[in-house]
Tab-separated table of N, CA and C in Angstrom:
chain	number	residue	atom	x	y	z
A	1	MET	N	171.674	158.617	27.672
A	1	MET	CA	170.459	159.066	26.460
A	1	MET	C	169.542	158.053	25.235
A	2	VAL	N	167.917	158.470	25.245
A	2	VAL	CA	167.062	157.703	24.721
A	2	VAL	C	167.558	158.265	23.153
A	3	SER	N	167.837	157.524	22.110
A	3	SER	CA	167.176	158.149	20.523
A	3	SER	C	165.911	157.730	20.181
A	4	LEU	N	164.838	158.703	19.532
A	4	LEU	CA	163.679	158.046	19.084
A	4	LEU	C	163.531	158.280	17.579
A	5	GLY	N	164.522	157.157	17.447
A	5	GLY	CA	164.654	157.286	16.033
A	5	GLY	C	163.580	156.335	15.302
A	6	TYR	N	162.847	155.834	13.919
A	6	TYR	CA	162.372	154.849	13.261
A	6	TYR	C	162.769	154.477	12.263
A	7	ALA	N	162.268	153.435	12.713
A	7	ALA	CA	163.852	152.443	11.293
A	7	ALA	C	162.415	152.066	10.370
A	8	ALA	N	162.446	151.408	8.823
A	8	ALA	CA	161.209	151.652	7.984
A	8	ALA	C	161.176	150.018	7.736
A	9	THR	N	160.140	149.665	8.269
A	9	THR	CA	160.083	148.465	7.978
A	9	THR	C	158.701	147.660	6.965
A	10	GLY	N	159.257	147.400	5.402
A	10	GLY	CA	157.654	147.630	4.789
A	10	GLY	C	157.409	148.623	4.224
A	11	ASP	N	155.942	149.411	4.495
A	11	ASP	CA	155.179	150.292	4.390
A	11	ASP	C	154.940	150.691	5.426
A	12	ARG	N	155.498	150.312	6.883
A	12	ARG	CA	155.088	151.306	8.398
A	12	ARG	C	156.498	151.807	8.783
A	13	HIS	N	156.143	152.488	9.478
A	13	HIS	CA	157.548	152.950	10.494
A	13	HIS	C	157.442	152.640	11.436
A	14	VAL	N	158.204	151.572	12.447
A	14	VAL	CA	158.067	151.172	13.979
A	14	VAL	C	159.562	152.345	14.664
A	15	HIS	N	158.282	152.164	16.224
A	15	HIS	CA	159.250	153.288	17.243
A	15	HIS	C	160.038	151.936	17.819
A	16	HIS	N	161.466	153.124	17.712
A	16	HIS	CA	162.202	152.201	18.624
A	16	HIS	C	162.528	152.194	20.046
A	17	ALA	N	162.459	153.723	20.085
A	17	ALA	CA	162.481	154.144	21.963
A	17	ALA	C	162.502	152.702	22.579
A	18	HIS	N	161.523	151.841	23.348
A	18	HIS	CA	162.392	150.865	24.010
A	18	HIS	C	163.273	150.280	23.582
A	19	ARG	N	163.559	150.371	22.292
A	19	ARG	CA	164.268	149.022	22.458
A	19	ARG	C	165.682	149.696	22.419
A	20	HIS	N	165.942	150.998	22.193
A	20	HIS	CA	167.343	151.657	22.380
A	20	HIS	C	167.427	152.551	23.430
A	21	ALA	N	166.059	152.063	24.217
A	21	ALA	CA	166.818	151.981	25.964
A	21	ALA	C	167.378	150.969	26.274
A	22	LEU	N	166.960	149.880	26.319
A	22	LEU	CA	167.499	148.410	26.498
A	22	LEU	C	168.579	147.597	25.622
A	23	SER	N	168.783	148.189	24.846
A	23	SER	CA	169.863	147.667	24.227
A	23	SER	C	170.758	148.480	23.079
A	24	ALA	N	171.812	148.533	22.722
A	24	ALA	CA	172.776	149.548	22.031
A	24	ALA	C	172.205	150.245	20.717
A	25	PRO	N	172.564	150.520	20.323
A	25	PRO	CA	171.964	152.130	19.564
A	25	PRO	C	172.046	151.270	17.439
A	26	PRO	N	170.704	151.636	17.679
A	26	PRO	CA	170.648	150.722	15.966
A	26	PRO	C	172.016	150.784	14.914
A	27	PRO	N	172.246	150.236	14.031
A	27	PRO	CA	173.314	150.384	13.472
A	27	PRO	C	172.851	151.435	11.947
A	28	PRO	N	173.899	152.315	11.358
A	28	PRO	CA	173.903	153.227	11.063
A	28	PRO	C	173.090	152.887	9.735
A	29	HIS	N	172.416	153.281	9.043
A	29	HIS	CA	171.365	153.408	7.478
A	29	HIS	C	172.512	152.942	6.356
A	30	GLY	N	171.971	151.734	6.118
A	30	GLY	CA	172.724	151.803	4.928
A	30	GLY	C	174.591	150.161	4.823
A	31	SER	N	173.743	150.163	6.995
A	31	SER	CA	174.437	148.640	7.289
A	31	SER	C	173.521	146.959	6.930
A	32	ALA	N	174.237	146.355	7.087
A	32	ALA	CA	173.420	145.277	6.468
A	32	ALA	C	172.389	145.414	8.260
A	33	GLY	N	172.261	145.714	9.154
A	33	GLY	CA	171.439	145.259	9.451
A	33	GLY	C	170.168	146.510	9.533
A	34	SER	N	170.177	147.662	8.857
A	34	SER	CA	169.103	148.207	8.901
A	34	SER	C	167.969	148.097	7.313
A	35	ARG	N	168.327	146.978	6.821
A	35	ARG	CA	167.769	146.757	5.585
A	35	ARG	C	166.612	145.736	6.264
A	36	PRO	N	165.115	146.040	5.844
A	36	PRO	CA	163.933	145.150	5.941
A	36	PRO	C	164.480	144.121	5.658
A	37	ARG	N	164.006	142.941	6.750
A	37	ARG	CA	164.338	141.641	6.759
A	37	ARG	C	163.211	141.467	5.585
A	38	GLY	N	164.334	140.397	4.522
A	38	GLY	CA	163.335	139.393	3.069
A	38	GLY	C	163.148	137.682	4.315
A	39	ALA	N	162.200	137.334	2.969
A	39	ALA	CA	161.867	136.220	3.516
A	39	ALA	C	163.133	135.362	3.393
A	40	ALA	N	164.436	135.305	2.729
A	40	ALA	CA	165.392	134.858	2.509
A	40	ALA	C	166.161	135.367	4.062
A	41	ASP	N	165.344	136.630	4.427
A	41	ASP	CA	166.689	136.331	5.274
A	41	ASP	C	165.748	135.713	6.645
A	42	ALA	N	165.135	135.919	6.826
A	42	ALA	CA	164.146	135.222	7.824
A	42	ALA	C	164.501	133.208	8.588
A	43	ARG	N	164.925	132.550	7.474
A	43	ARG	CA	165.683	131.426	8.098
A	43	ARG	C	166.381	131.284	8.597
A	44	PRO	N	165.995	130.185	9.611
A	44	PRO	CA	167.524	130.188	10.206
A	44	PRO	C	168.751	129.788	10.086
A	45	ARG	N	169.259	130.024	10.761
A	45	ARG	CA	171.082	129.713	9.906
A	45	ARG	C	171.331	128.231	10.914
A	46	THR	N	171.960	128.255	9.588
A	46	THR	CA	172.876	126.067	10.506
A	46	THR	C	173.783	126.653	11.057
A	47	PRO	N	174.401	125.774	12.073
A	47	PRO	CA	175.860	126.075	13.081
A	47	PRO	C	177.253	126.615	11.508
A	48	ALA	N	176.582	125.671	10.665
A	48	ALA	CA	178.159	126.336	9.358
A	48	ALA	C	177.890	127.798	8.765
A	49	GLN	N	176.088	128.120	9.370
A	49	GLN	CA	176.958	129.622	8.289
A	49	GLN	C	176.455	131.154	9.750
A	50	GLY	N	177.171	130.210	10.579
A	50	GLY	CA	177.384	131.133	11.822
A	50	GLY	C	175.863	131.217	12.759
A	51	GLY	N	175.012	130.139	12.320
A	51	GLY	CA	174.022	130.387	13.345
A	51	GLY	C	173.897	129.745	14.506
A	52	PRO	N	172.930	129.709	15.201
A	52	PRO	CA	173.109	128.852	16.522
A	52	PRO	C	173.192	127.281	16.579
A	53	THR	N	173.843	126.531	17.678
A	53	THR	CA	174.368	124.910	17.406
A	53	THR	C	172.935	124.991	18.194
A	54	ARG	N	172.636	123.863	17.935
A	54	ARG	CA	171.151	122.977	18.829
A	54	ARG	C	171.536	122.074	19.574
A	55	THR	N	170.575	122.308	20.306
A	55	THR	CA	171.008	121.060	21.386
A	55	THR	C	169.982	120.437	21.811
A	56	ALA	N	169.306	118.657	22.407
A	56	ALA	CA	168.839	118.653	22.516
A	56	ALA	C	168.065	119.254	23.851
A	57	PRO	N	166.800	119.660	24.088
A	57	PRO	CA	166.926	120.176	25.321
A	57	PRO	C	167.429	119.204	26.673
A	58	ARG	N	168.374	119.200	27.552
A	58	ARG	CA	168.230	118.024	28.746
A	58	ARG	C	167.096	118.002	29.533
A	59	THR	N	166.984	116.845	29.604
A	59	THR	CA	166.059	116.355	30.791
A	59	THR	C	166.383	115.857	32.086
A	60	LEU	N	165.768	116.358	33.215
A	60	LEU	CA	166.375	115.869	34.262
A	60	LEU	C	165.271	114.679	34.618
A	61	PRO	N	166.333	114.244	36.266
A	61	PRO	CA	165.706	112.673	36.953
A	61	PRO	C	164.208	113.205	37.184
A	62	PRO	N	163.513	112.452	37.068
A	62	PRO	CA	162.790	112.638	37.454
A	62	PRO	C	162.334	112.969	39.887
A	63	HIS	N	163.705	113.069	40.549
A	63	HIS	CA	164.149	112.905	41.458
A	63	HIS	C	163.735	114.323	41.639
A	64	THR	N	164.984	115.143	40.682
A	64	THR	CA	165.856	116.421	40.957
A	64	THR	C	164.285	117.091	40.743
A	65	VAL	N	163.514	116.495	39.902
A	65	VAL	CA	161.743	117.467	39.109
A	65	VAL	C	161.055	117.151	40.218
A	66	PHE	N	161.130	116.617	41.269
A	66	PHE	CA	160.294	116.397	42.606
A	66	PHE	C	160.649	117.513	43.180
A	67	ALA	N	162.208	117.308	43.679
A	67	ALA	CA	162.583	118.218	44.937
A	67	ALA	C	162.938	119.552	44.204
A	68	GLU	N	162.652	120.112	42.778
A	68	GLU	CA	162.232	121.765	42.537
A	68	GLU	C	160.952	121.857	42.520
A	69	ARG	N	159.700	120.914	42.307
A	69	ARG	CA	158.668	121.359	42.601
A	69	ARG	C	158.352	121.473	44.304
A	70	LEU	N	158.687	119.937	44.980
A	70	LEU	CA	158.460	120.724	46.682
A	70	LEU	C	158.957	121.946	47.338
A	71	LEU	N	160.302	122.597	46.698
A	71	LEU	CA	161.011	123.157	47.356
A	71	LEU	C	160.452	124.986	46.561
A	72	ALA	N	159.308	124.753	44.892
A	72	ALA	CA	158.860	125.924	44.566
A	72	ALA	C	157.644	125.936	45.827
A	73	VAL	N	156.939	124.486	46.263
A	73	VAL	CA	155.746	124.551	47.295
A	73	VAL	C	156.246	125.378	48.376
A	74	LEU	N	157.370	124.390	49.597
A	74	LEU	CA	157.223	124.324	51.003
A	74	LEU	C	158.211	126.346	50.619
A	75	SER	N	158.777	126.989	49.603
A	75	SER	CA	159.180	127.642	49.885
A	75	SER	C	157.667	129.471	49.648
A	76	GLY	N	156.925	129.012	49.294
A	76	GLY	CA	155.709	129.771	48.613
A	76	GLY	C	155.394	130.602	47.115
A	77	GLU	N	156.920	130.017	46.738
A	77	GLU	CA	156.959	130.644	44.848
A	77	GLU	C	155.927	130.066	44.706
A	78	ARG	N	154.595	128.734	44.194
A	78	ARG	CA	154.191	128.169	43.907
A	78	ARG	C	153.318	128.134	45.054
A	79	PRO	N	151.953	127.822	44.508
A	79	PRO	CA	150.489	127.510	45.597
A	79	PRO	C	150.528	126.020	45.261
A	80	VAL	N	150.217	125.535	46.271
A	80	VAL	CA	150.181	123.976	46.887
A	80	VAL	C	148.946	123.260	45.603
A	81	HIS	N	148.412	124.013	44.693
A	81	HIS	CA	147.714	122.797	43.646
A	81	HIS	C	148.077	122.883	42.861
A	82	TRP	N	149.563	123.390	42.830
A	82	TRP	CA	150.504	122.857	41.528
A	82	TRP	C	150.985	122.014	42.287
A	83	MET	N	150.632	120.835	42.319
A	83	MET	CA	151.310	119.307	43.474
A	83	MET	C	149.698	118.488	42.681
A	84	LEU	N	148.774	118.761	42.406
A	84	LEU	CA	147.937	118.683	42.270
A	84	LEU	C	147.825	117.198	40.744
A	85	GLY	N	147.193	116.267	40.732
A	85	GLY	CA	148.230	115.236	40.128
A	85	GLY	C	149.737	115.010	40.273
A	86	HIS	N	150.776	114.793	41.188
A	86	HIS	CA	151.872	114.980	41.719
A	86	HIS	C	152.240	114.590	42.833
A	87	THR	N	150.928	113.754	43.589
A	87	THR	CA	151.717	113.343	44.941
A	87	THR	C	150.495	112.124	45.033
A	88	VAL	N	150.428	111.291	45.355
A	88	VAL	CA	149.242	110.401	45.993
A	88	VAL	C	149.036	110.664	47.239
A	89	GLY	N	147.853	109.516	48.091
A	89	GLY	CA	147.515	108.784	49.249
A	89	GLY	C	147.412	110.215	49.920
A	90	ALA	N	148.057	110.625	51.102
A	90	ALA	CA	147.716	111.713	52.200
A	90	ALA	C	149.162	112.426	52.164
A	91	ALA	N	150.297	112.309	51.086
A	91	ALA	CA	150.577	113.845	50.450
A	91	ALA	C	150.075	114.842	50.124
A	92	TYR	N	149.620	115.155	49.687
A	92	TYR	CA	148.221	116.605	48.981
A	92	TYR	C	148.308	116.498	50.344
A	93	GLU	N	147.461	116.330	51.733
A	93	GLU	CA	146.559	117.075	52.247
A	93	GLU	C	147.703	117.588	53.331
A	94	GLN	N	148.569	116.290	53.527
A	94	GLN	CA	149.294	116.970	54.114
A	94	GLN	C	150.429	118.358	53.729
A	95	LEU	N	150.967	118.457	52.167
A	95	LEU	CA	151.097	119.576	51.934
A	95	LEU	C	150.372	120.968	52.332
A	96	VAL	N	148.627	120.805	51.630
A	96	VAL	CA	148.309	121.456	52.178
A	96	VAL	C	148.236	122.309	53.765
A	97	ARG	N	148.363	121.126	54.143
A	97	ARG	CA	148.992	121.929	56.038
A	97	ARG	C	149.625	122.345	55.709
A	98	LEU	N	150.537	121.745	55.190
A	98	LEU	CA	152.432	122.481	55.721
A	98	LEU	C	152.673	123.098	54.845
A	99	ALA	N	152.169	123.617	53.583
A	99	ALA	CA	152.350	125.528	52.610
A	99	ALA	C	152.354	126.155	52.807
A	100	PRO	N	151.314	126.497	54.047
A	100	PRO	CA	151.028	127.949	54.456
A	100	PRO	C	152.334	128.464	54.916
A	101	GLU	N	152.796	127.389	56.156
A	101	GLU	CA	154.102	128.052	57.268
A	101	GLU	C	155.025	127.847	55.650
A	102	THR	N	155.231	128.061	54.495
A	102	THR	CA	156.296	128.135	53.828
A	102	THR	C	157.914	128.315	54.575
A	103	PRO	N	157.710	126.374	55.159
A	103	PRO	CA	159.231	125.966	56.095
A	103	PRO	C	160.346	126.410	55.473
A	104	LEU	N	160.414	126.406	54.206
A	104	LEU	CA	161.560	127.509	52.785
A	104	LEU	C	161.524	127.835	52.845
A	105	ARG	N	161.330	128.943	53.292
A	105	ARG	CA	161.104	130.141	53.294
A	105	ARG	C	162.623	130.762	53.116
A	106	SER	N	163.170	131.952	52.398
A	106	SER	CA	163.704	132.459	53.389
A	106	SER	C	163.720	134.150	53.031
A	107	LEU	N	163.731	134.734	54.053
A	107	LEU	CA	163.884	136.369	53.704
A	107	LEU	C	165.367	137.115	53.047
A	108	GLY	N	166.331	136.664	53.034
A	108	GLY	CA	167.047	136.541	52.423
A	108	GLY	C	166.834	136.392	50.871
A	109	PRO	N	168.338	135.206	50.496
A	109	PRO	CA	168.572	134.652	49.178
A	109	PRO	C	167.357	133.410	48.930
A	110	ARG	N	166.519	133.412	47.812
A	110	ARG	CA	166.077	132.474	47.089
A	110	ARG	C	166.843	131.018	47.530
A	111	PRO	N	165.501	130.476	47.949
A	111	PRO	CA	166.305	128.629	48.532
A	111	PRO	C	166.689	128.393	46.936
A	112	VAL	N	167.477	127.331	46.573
A	112	VAL	CA	167.797	126.608	45.703
A	112	VAL	C	168.346	125.202	46.011
A	113	LEU	N	167.993	123.877	45.408
A	113	LEU	CA	168.271	123.273	45.614
A	113	LEU	C	170.129	122.457	45.255
A	114	ARG	N	170.618	122.141	46.426
A	114	ARG	CA	171.853	121.964	45.850
A	114	ARG	C	172.579	120.307	45.763
A	115	ARG	N	171.197	119.618	46.196
A	115	ARG	CA	172.689	118.329	45.675
A	115	ARG	C	171.052	117.140	45.783
A	116	CYS	N	170.554	116.356	44.293
A	116	CYS	CA	169.734	115.691	45.689
A	116	CYS	C	170.150	113.927	44.938
A	117	SER	N	169.571	112.941	45.076
A	117	SER	CA	170.558	111.657	44.913
A	117	SER	C	169.497	110.941	45.687
A	118	VAL	N	169.772	109.419	45.169
A	118	VAL	CA	167.911	108.833	45.312
A	118	VAL	C	168.905	107.026	45.779
A	119	GLN	N	167.548	106.549	46.463
A	119	GLN	CA	168.048	105.265	46.609
A	119	GLN	C	166.913	104.301	46.199
A	120	VAL	N	167.128	103.832	45.118
A	120	VAL	CA	166.482	102.782	44.443
A	120	VAL	C	165.901	101.630	45.585
A	121	HIS	N	164.640	101.094	45.439
A	121	HIS	CA	164.005	100.690	46.281
A	121	HIS	C	163.698	99.023	44.603
A	122	SER	N	162.996	99.618	44.065
A	122	SER	CA	162.617	98.835	42.736
A	122	SER	C	162.452	100.032	41.946
A	123	PRO	N	163.930	100.269	41.043
A	123	PRO	CA	163.853	100.653	39.883
A	123	PRO	C	162.756	101.124	38.744
A	124	GLN	N	161.676	100.183	39.123
A	124	GLN	CA	160.483	100.507	38.015
A	124	GLN	C	159.603	101.184	38.755
A	125	ALA	N	159.346	101.086	40.304
A	125	ALA	CA	157.923	101.136	40.961
A	125	ALA	C	159.012	102.313	42.376
A	126	VAL	N	159.621	101.987	43.025
A	126	VAL	CA	159.895	102.852	43.903
A	126	VAL	C	161.552	103.792	43.701
A	127	VAL	N	161.399	104.286	44.782
A	127	VAL	CA	162.586	105.871	44.807
A	127	VAL	C	162.743	106.513	46.021
A	128	GLU	N	163.635	106.637	46.822
A	128	GLU	CA	163.448	107.732	47.650
A	128	GLU	C	164.523	108.094	47.105
A	129	ALA	N	163.719	109.363	47.537
A	129	ALA	CA	164.778	110.552	47.053
A	129	ALA	C	165.179	111.544	48.432
A	130	PHE	N	167.234	111.910	48.509
A	130	PHE	CA	167.044	113.152	49.554
A	130	PHE	C	167.300	114.335	49.534
A	131	ALA	N	167.169	115.415	49.241
A	131	ALA	CA	168.070	116.564	48.709
A	131	ALA	C	168.643	117.117	49.603
A	132	THR	N	169.451	118.173	49.335
A	132	THR	CA	170.282	119.718	50.336
A	132	THR	C	169.657	121.017	49.634
A	133	ILE	N	169.369	121.711	50.374
A	133	ILE	CA	168.744	122.653	49.809
A	133	ILE	C	169.181	124.430	50.923
A	134	ALA	N	170.127	125.027	50.050
A	134	ALA	CA	170.645	126.323	50.669
A	134	ALA	C	169.714	127.000	50.159
A	135	THR	N	170.139	127.959	51.237
A	135	THR	CA	169.076	129.102	51.900
A	135	THR	C	171.192	130.165	51.895
A	136	GLY	N	171.757	130.715	50.913
A	136	GLY	CA	172.685	131.831	51.683
A	136	GLY	C	173.459	130.687	52.472
A	137	ALA	N	173.230	131.011	53.706
A	137	ALA	CA	174.891	130.530	54.310
A	137	ALA	C	174.363	128.758	55.206
A	138	ARG	N	173.047	128.964	55.202
A	138	ARG	CA	171.857	128.170	55.696
A	138	ARG	C	171.698	126.700	54.775
A	139	VAL	N	171.795	125.358	55.464
A	139	VAL	CA	171.678	124.148	54.709
A	139	VAL	C	169.795	123.430	55.123
A	140	ARG	N	169.809	123.305	54.119
A	140	ARG	CA	168.201	122.638	54.726
A	140	ARG	C	168.812	121.386	54.261
A	141	ALA	N	167.536	120.152	55.139
A	141	ALA	CA	167.233	118.441	54.219
A	141	ALA	C	166.293	118.993	53.673
A	142	MET	N	165.116	117.826	52.970
A	142	MET	CA	164.272	116.994	52.761
A	142	MET	C	164.724	115.581	51.819
A	143	ALA	N	163.509	114.749	52.452
A	143	ALA	CA	163.639	113.360	52.559
A	143	ALA	C	162.421	113.456	51.251
A	144	PHE	N	162.057	112.827	50.349
A	144	PHE	CA	160.625	112.199	49.985
A	144	PHE	C	160.579	111.205	49.284
A	145	ARG	N	159.295	110.335	48.933
A	145	ARG	CA	159.424	109.016	48.065
A	145	ARG	C	158.345	108.635	46.695
A	146	LEU	N	159.077	108.654	45.839
A	146	LEU	CA	158.307	108.851	45.035
A	146	LEU	C	157.759	107.306	44.704
A	147	GLU	N	156.891	107.342	44.344
A	147	GLU	CA	156.112	105.725	42.933
A	147	GLU	C	155.562	105.993	42.223
A	148	ARG	N	155.599	105.265	41.447
A	148	ARG	CA	155.157	104.804	39.285
A	148	ARG	C	153.854	104.166	40.118
A	149	GLY	N	152.849	104.916	38.850
A	149	GLY	CA	152.182	104.087	38.963
A	149	GLY	C	151.379	103.346	37.702
A	150	GLU	N	150.547	102.698	37.389
A	150	GLU	CA	150.244	102.316	36.518
A	150	GLU	C	150.286	102.260	34.870
A	151	ASP	N	149.826	103.748	35.364
A	151	ASP	CA	150.617	104.899	34.192
A	151	ASP	C	151.423	105.620	33.540
A	152	GLN	N	152.721	105.092	34.453
A	152	GLN	CA	154.188	105.196	33.937
A	152	GLN	C	154.530	106.041	35.013
A	153	ARG	N	153.739	107.240	35.134
A	153	ARG	CA	153.789	108.484	35.682
A	153	ARG	C	153.827	108.192	37.252
A	154	TRP	N	155.801	109.258	37.548
A	154	TRP	CA	156.295	109.384	39.379
A	154	TRP	C	154.955	109.837	39.881
A	155	ARG	N	154.624	109.661	41.011
A	155	ARG	CA	154.708	110.616	42.460
A	155	ARG	C	154.600	110.491	43.383
A	156	CYS	N	154.677	111.998	44.140
A	156	CYS	CA	155.853	111.333	45.500
A	156	CYS	C	154.172	111.588	46.394
A	157	ALA	N	154.849	110.298	47.206
A	157	ALA	CA	153.864	109.634	48.575
A	157	ALA	C	154.131	110.239	50.031
A	158	ALA	N	155.514	109.936	50.191
A	158	ALA	CA	156.292	111.028	51.458
A	158	ALA	C	156.762	112.567	51.467
A	159	VAL	N	156.515	113.380	52.690
A	159	VAL	CA	157.597	114.360	52.017
A	159	VAL	C	158.187	114.106	53.768
A	160	GLU	N	159.380	114.108	53.972
A	160	GLU	CA	159.972	114.642	55.527
A	160	GLU	C	161.007	115.961	55.267
A	161	LEU	N	160.622	116.975	56.566
A	161	LEU	CA	161.859	118.002	55.955
A	161	LEU	C	162.861	117.791	57.652
A	162	ASP	N	164.053	118.191	57.631
A	162	ASP	CA	165.029	118.505	58.892
A	162	ASP	C	163.592	119.039	59.256
A	163	GLY	N	164.218	118.614	60.842
A	163	GLY	CA	162.852	119.712	62.167
A	163	GLY	C	161.891	118.731	61.824
A	164	LEU	N	161.421	119.130	61.638
A	164	LEU	CA	159.506	119.011	61.587
A	164	LEU	C	159.063	117.757	60.991
A	165	GLY	N	159.995	116.243	61.315
A	165	GLY	CA	159.081	115.380	61.629
A	165	GLY	C	158.857	115.022	59.969
A	166	THR	N	158.669	113.466	59.641
A	166	THR	CA	157.791	113.736	58.689
A	166	THR	C	156.419	114.446	58.634
A	167	THR	N	156.094	114.248	57.659
A	167	THR	CA	155.274	115.646	57.276
A	167	THR	C	154.273	114.904	56.425
A	168	THR	N	154.354	113.633	55.792
A	168	THR	CA	153.328	113.129	54.847
A	168	THR	C	153.953	111.726	54.792
A	169	GLY	N	152.961	110.594	55.013
A	169	GLY	CA	153.069	109.510	55.015
A	169	GLY	C	152.287	108.175	53.943
A	170	HIS	N	153.181	107.043	53.478
A	170	HIS	CA	152.219	106.761	52.649
A	170	HIS	C	151.768	105.305	53.652
A	171	ALA	N	150.750	104.625	53.109
A	171	ALA	CA	150.130	103.412	54.073
A	171	ALA	C	150.130	101.886	53.280
């Protein structure tokens, strides 16, 4: 049953019916959780004070980022124009032709990137990557080439899917 209680916050009252429906009941009046938060309570707590520990955001390697991007486009989760600026040469035009067919779309579970590895040709400029994509019990293969431009950004130059042959190529 949903409680339609109200809690005082400063001079105004805030309705908490939605919060009660989605979470545990509010703490009883008089407990530490029911008093209004003051400025001192709003400061973040350090790990020594029992607050959350903060870790640096994990940075994925470029080939994994591109594998996820290509998977999103070829499964229909993202529009093909999401790859604008992330492709070079004929790669974008071929993705425009291929994406409406959504070759990696599944009627069952969402396709997921299972593994992504690289073969480095020139560590500063060219990487060929291959990935396995799982959709339930089915596993598909995808290969793609990344090239680093003068602006030091990686861009997709070629894509190949199992059974579909070369879908794009770089001249």
